[in-house]
GROMACS .gro file of C-alpha atoms in nm:
model
  210
    1MET     CA    1   3.396   8.742  -1.252
    2LEU     CA    2   3.390   8.573  -0.924
    3ALA     CA    3   3.095   8.790  -0.824
    4LEU     CA    4   2.918   8.697  -1.125
    5LEU     CA    5   2.977   8.301  -1.051
    6ARG     CA    6   2.795   8.348  -0.712
    7LYS     CA    7   2.526   8.550  -0.926
    8TRP     CA    8   2.474   8.234  -1.130
    9THR     CA    9   2.476   8.016  -0.858
   10ILE     CA   10   2.235   8.170  -0.653
   11VAL     CA   11   2.042   8.175  -0.932
   12ALA     CA   12   2.049   7.806  -1.016
   13ILE     CA   13   1.962   7.748  -0.637
   14ALA     CA   14   1.647   7.930  -0.665
   15VAL     CA   15   1.545   7.776  -0.989
   16LEU     CA   16   1.607   7.386  -0.848
   17ALA     CA   17   1.425   7.513  -0.547
   18ILE     CA   18   1.148   7.612  -0.731
   19ALA     CA   19   1.123   7.375  -0.988
   20ALA     CA   20   1.179   7.031  -0.747
   21PRO     CA   21   0.823   7.031  -0.594
   22GLY     CA   22   0.696   7.032  -0.912
   23SER     CA   23   0.916   6.760  -1.034
   24ALA     CA   24   0.854   6.551  -0.737
   25TYR     CA   25   0.482   6.592  -0.769
   26SER     CA   26   0.445   6.479  -1.142
   27ALA     CA   27   0.629   6.163  -1.108
   28PRO     CA   28   0.446   5.894  -1.228
   29LYS     CA   29   0.296   5.671  -1.015
   30THR     CA   30   0.284   5.295  -1.044
   31VAL     CA   31   0.012   5.056  -0.992
   32LEU     CA   32   0.024   4.730  -0.984
   33VAL     CA   33  -0.275   4.521  -1.000
   34VAL     CA   34  -0.231   4.133  -0.834
   35GLY     CA   35  -0.598   3.964  -0.909
   36ASP     CA   36  -0.766   3.646  -1.040
   37SER     CA   37  -0.962   3.634  -1.358
   38LEU     CA   38  -1.169   3.869  -1.291
   39SER     CA   39  -0.890   4.133  -1.324
   40ALA     CA   40  -0.706   3.922  -1.575
   41GLU     CA   41  -0.929   3.945  -1.895
   42TYR     CA   42  -1.062   3.597  -1.860
   43GLY     CA   43  -1.240   3.526  -2.214
   44LEU     CA   44  -1.248   3.879  -2.326
   45ALA     CA   45  -1.076   4.031  -2.597
   46ARG     CA   46  -0.741   4.160  -2.456
   47GLY     CA   47  -0.767   4.592  -2.366
   48THR     CA   48  -1.170   4.525  -2.272
   49GLY     CA   49  -1.099   4.417  -1.904
   50TRP     CA   50  -1.165   4.666  -1.590
   51VAL     CA   51  -0.780   4.710  -1.550
   52ALA     CA   52  -0.700   4.852  -1.936
   53LEU     CA   53  -1.013   5.053  -1.904
   54LEU     CA   54  -0.824   5.230  -1.578
   55GLU     CA   55  -0.550   5.247  -1.785
   56GLN     CA   56  -0.807   5.479  -2.033
   57ARG     CA   57  -0.937   5.635  -1.759
   58LEU     CA   58  -0.613   5.755  -1.569
   59LYS     CA   59  -0.482   5.885  -1.950
   60ARG     CA   60  -0.818   6.100  -1.974
   61GLU     CA   61  -0.765   6.224  -1.672
   62ASN     CA   62  -0.426   6.335  -1.685
   63ILE     CA   63  -0.340   6.145  -1.432
   64ASP     CA   64   0.054   5.993  -1.499
   65ALA     CA   65   0.056   5.677  -1.395
   66ARG     CA   66   0.191   5.331  -1.519
   67VAL     CA   67  -0.059   5.005  -1.447
   68VAL     CA   68   0.104   4.655  -1.382
   69ASN     CA   69  -0.167   4.398  -1.436
   70ALA     CA   70  -0.007   4.104  -1.256
   71SER     CA   71  -0.334   3.917  -1.247
   72ILE     CA   72  -0.382   3.544  -1.319
   73SER     CA   73  -0.671   3.320  -1.390
   74GLY     CA   74  -0.718   3.088  -1.110
   75GLU     CA   75  -0.489   3.275  -0.865
   76THR     CA   76  -0.634   3.243  -0.488
   77THR     CA   77  -0.491   3.432  -0.189
   78SER     CA   78  -0.232   3.209  -0.140
   79GLY     CA   79  -0.082   3.216  -0.484
   80GLY     CA   80  -0.061   3.603  -0.436
   81ARG     CA   81   0.119   3.602  -0.068
   82THR     CA   82   0.376   3.393  -0.266
   83ARG     CA   83   0.450   3.627  -0.599
   84LEU     CA   84   0.390   3.959  -0.416
   85PRO     CA   85   0.745   4.011  -0.252
   86ALA     CA   86   0.893   3.971  -0.624
   87LEU     CA   87   0.660   4.200  -0.757
   88LEU     CA   88   0.715   4.442  -0.504
   89ARG     CA   89   1.089   4.411  -0.543
   90GLN     CA   90   1.051   4.422  -0.947
   91HIS     CA   91   0.814   4.730  -0.990
   92LYS     CA   92   0.836   4.922  -0.668
   93PRO     CA   93   0.468   5.037  -0.675
   94ASP     CA   94   0.313   5.323  -0.549
   95VAL     CA   95  -0.041   5.196  -0.507
   96VAL     CA   96  -0.115   4.810  -0.493
   97VAL     CA   97  -0.468   4.682  -0.572
   98LEU     CA   98  -0.549   4.343  -0.412
   99GLU     CA   99  -0.814   4.180  -0.591
  100LEU     CA  100  -0.821   3.833  -0.446
  101GLY     CA  101  -1.027   3.564  -0.221
  102ALA     CA  102  -1.299   3.465  -0.517
  103ASN     CA  103  -1.134   3.159  -0.608
  104ASP     CA  104  -1.088   3.081  -0.242
  105GLY     CA  105  -1.446   3.133  -0.151
  106LEU     CA  106  -1.561   2.906  -0.438
  107ARG     CA  107  -1.358   2.604  -0.370
  108GLY     CA  108  -1.440   2.665  -0.038
  109LEU     CA  109  -1.166   2.729   0.202
  110PRO     CA  110  -1.120   2.844   0.546
  111VAL     CA  111  -1.204   3.212   0.560
  112PRO     CA  112  -0.927   3.239   0.813
  113ALA     CA  113  -0.647   3.132   0.559
  114ALA     CA  114  -0.794   3.384   0.341
  115GLU     CA  115  -0.767   3.633   0.575
  116ASP     CA  116  -0.427   3.584   0.686
  117ASN     CA  117  -0.324   3.571   0.321
  118LEU     CA  118  -0.440   3.871   0.291
  119ARG     CA  119  -0.352   4.020   0.593
  120THR     CA  120   0.029   3.942   0.462
  121MET     CA  121  -0.004   4.097   0.135
  122ILE     CA  122  -0.089   4.411   0.317
  123ARG     CA  123   0.160   4.432   0.537
  124LEU     CA  124   0.425   4.371   0.284
  125ALA     CA  125   0.275   4.622   0.069
  126GLN     CA  126   0.290   4.928   0.368
  127GLN     CA  127   0.646   4.797   0.412
  128ASN     CA  128   0.724   4.897   0.117
  129ARG     CA  129   0.581   5.206   0.119
  130ALA     CA  130   0.305   5.144  -0.095
  131LYS     CA  131  -0.101   5.231  -0.041
  132VAL     CA  132  -0.310   4.937  -0.075
  133LEU     CA  133  -0.634   4.910  -0.237
  134LEU     CA  134  -0.851   4.600  -0.135
  135VAL     CA  135  -1.135   4.487  -0.362
  136GLY     CA  136  -1.388   4.250  -0.176
  137MET     CA  137  -1.597   3.962  -0.327
  138ARG     CA  138  -1.920   3.831  -0.200
  139MET     CA  139  -1.993   3.420  -0.219
  140PRO     CA  140  -2.343   3.279  -0.392
  141PRO     CA  141  -2.586   3.198  -0.128
  142ASN     CA  142  -2.553   2.860  -0.186
  143TYR     CA  143  -2.237   2.824  -0.006
  144GLY     CA  144  -2.412   2.930   0.332
  145ARG     CA  145  -2.527   3.187   0.569
  146ALA     CA  146  -2.249   3.154   0.791
  147TYR     CA  147  -1.968   3.089   0.540
  148THR     CA  148  -2.062   3.411   0.300
  149GLU     CA  149  -2.091   3.642   0.595
  150ARG     CA  150  -1.767   3.526   0.769
  151PHE     CA  151  -1.610   3.590   0.384
  152ALA     CA  152  -1.768   3.911   0.334
  153ARG     CA  153  -1.661   4.054   0.689
  154MET     CA  154  -1.329   3.964   0.597
  155TYR     CA  155  -1.217   4.227   0.366
  156LYS     CA  156  -1.430   4.509   0.600
  157GLU     CA  157  -1.237   4.392   0.942
  158LEU     CA  158  -0.924   4.360   0.732
  159ALA     CA  159  -0.983   4.729   0.603
  160GLY     CA  160  -1.025   4.848   0.960
  161THR     CA  161  -0.744   4.728   1.102
  162TYR     CA  162  -0.506   4.845   0.844
  163LYS     CA  163  -0.689   5.174   0.716
  164VAL     CA  164  -0.679   5.082   0.378
  165PRO     CA  165  -0.998   5.195   0.116
  166LEU     CA  166  -1.235   4.883   0.027
  167VAL     CA  167  -1.434   4.813  -0.243
  168PRO     CA  168  -1.704   4.607  -0.083
  169PHE     CA  169  -1.770   4.377  -0.392
  170MET     CA  170  -1.645   4.466  -0.715
  171LEU     CA  171  -1.966   4.324  -0.891
  172ASP     CA  172  -2.201   4.502  -0.762
  173GLY     CA  173  -2.427   4.597  -1.044
  174VAL     CA  174  -2.333   4.299  -1.211
  175ALA     CA  175  -2.389   4.029  -1.035
  176GLN     CA  176  -2.729   4.061  -1.001
  177ASN     CA  177  -2.813   4.055  -1.348
  178MET     CA  178  -2.653   3.656  -1.545
  179ALA     CA  179  -2.709   3.836  -1.883
  180ASN     CA  180  -2.383   4.039  -1.782
  181PHE     CA  181  -2.179   3.648  -1.763
  182GLN     CA  182  -2.006   3.450  -1.976
  183ALA     CA  183  -2.154   3.142  -2.046
  184ASP     CA  184  -1.934   2.955  -1.707
  185ARG     CA  185  -2.165   3.223  -1.507
  186LEU     CA  186  -1.882   3.344  -1.318
  187HIS     CA  187  -1.707   3.586  -1.545
  188PRO     CA  188  -1.824   3.909  -1.639
  189LEU     CA  189  -1.919   4.011  -2.023
  190ALA     CA  190  -1.700   4.297  -2.129
  191ALA     CA  191  -1.969   4.496  -2.162
  192ALA     CA  192  -1.994   4.464  -1.760
  193HIS     CA  193  -1.632   4.605  -1.666
  194PRO     CA  194  -1.720   4.928  -1.717
  195THR     CA  195  -1.918   4.889  -1.403
  196ILE     CA  196  -1.677   4.701  -1.247
  197LEU     CA  197  -1.416   5.033  -1.276
  198ASN     CA  198  -1.689   5.256  -1.179
  199ASN     CA  199  -1.719   5.039  -0.866
  200ILE     CA  200  -1.329   5.040  -0.811
  201TRP     CA  201  -1.226   5.407  -0.914
  202PRO     CA  202  -1.401   5.632  -0.631
  203GLN     CA  203  -1.215   5.418  -0.381
  204PHE     CA  204  -0.897   5.444  -0.658
  205ALA     CA  205  -0.875   5.755  -0.734
  206PRO     CA  206  -0.750   5.946  -0.418
  207LEU     CA  207  -0.469   5.672  -0.421
  208VAL     CA  208  -0.316   5.866  -0.746
  209LYS     CA  209  -0.402   6.212  -0.684
  210ARG     CA  210  -0.218   6.244  -0.404
   0.00000   0.00000   0.00000
């Protein structure tokens, strides 16, 4: 009887050793999106914004991931910095997508302040063992060359310093044609959101496939 129990124990340990890596690999990941109206489906029917499209694509590609959209219309980098600690505690994300800065820029707020807020958010996410994707924005030329160039450079410098992937301009292929926008000329129509996702996906996908 004792010999039989020992045999069962050895078999059970072997099964667990084989199953454990697969179980860890297949564990669903949590993706936290912290953004502004561009991610919060402002002016759109629910389920038509790029974050909802991201969820659909994850399912199509059989990637087991849960997306938490914590984006708020009108959000600034300061607001995101304030909210992020509680969001990290609540959701314990594996990936954090930071899509903030547009409202700082549109209000002409100092770039160093926005940069400091984003820096703090990146550090905080990394300290919580989350991978970070930084989604960049650009300002229209009427804000002046010095401001627009410094604003765009902010994202590139942060991505380089903290070694995080960067989407340089989430509205690439959208902003060039005003027919892609709602009447306010600021928020893209639903038809433009697949293009936005296509801009984000190449940098995002490796973070959830690892």
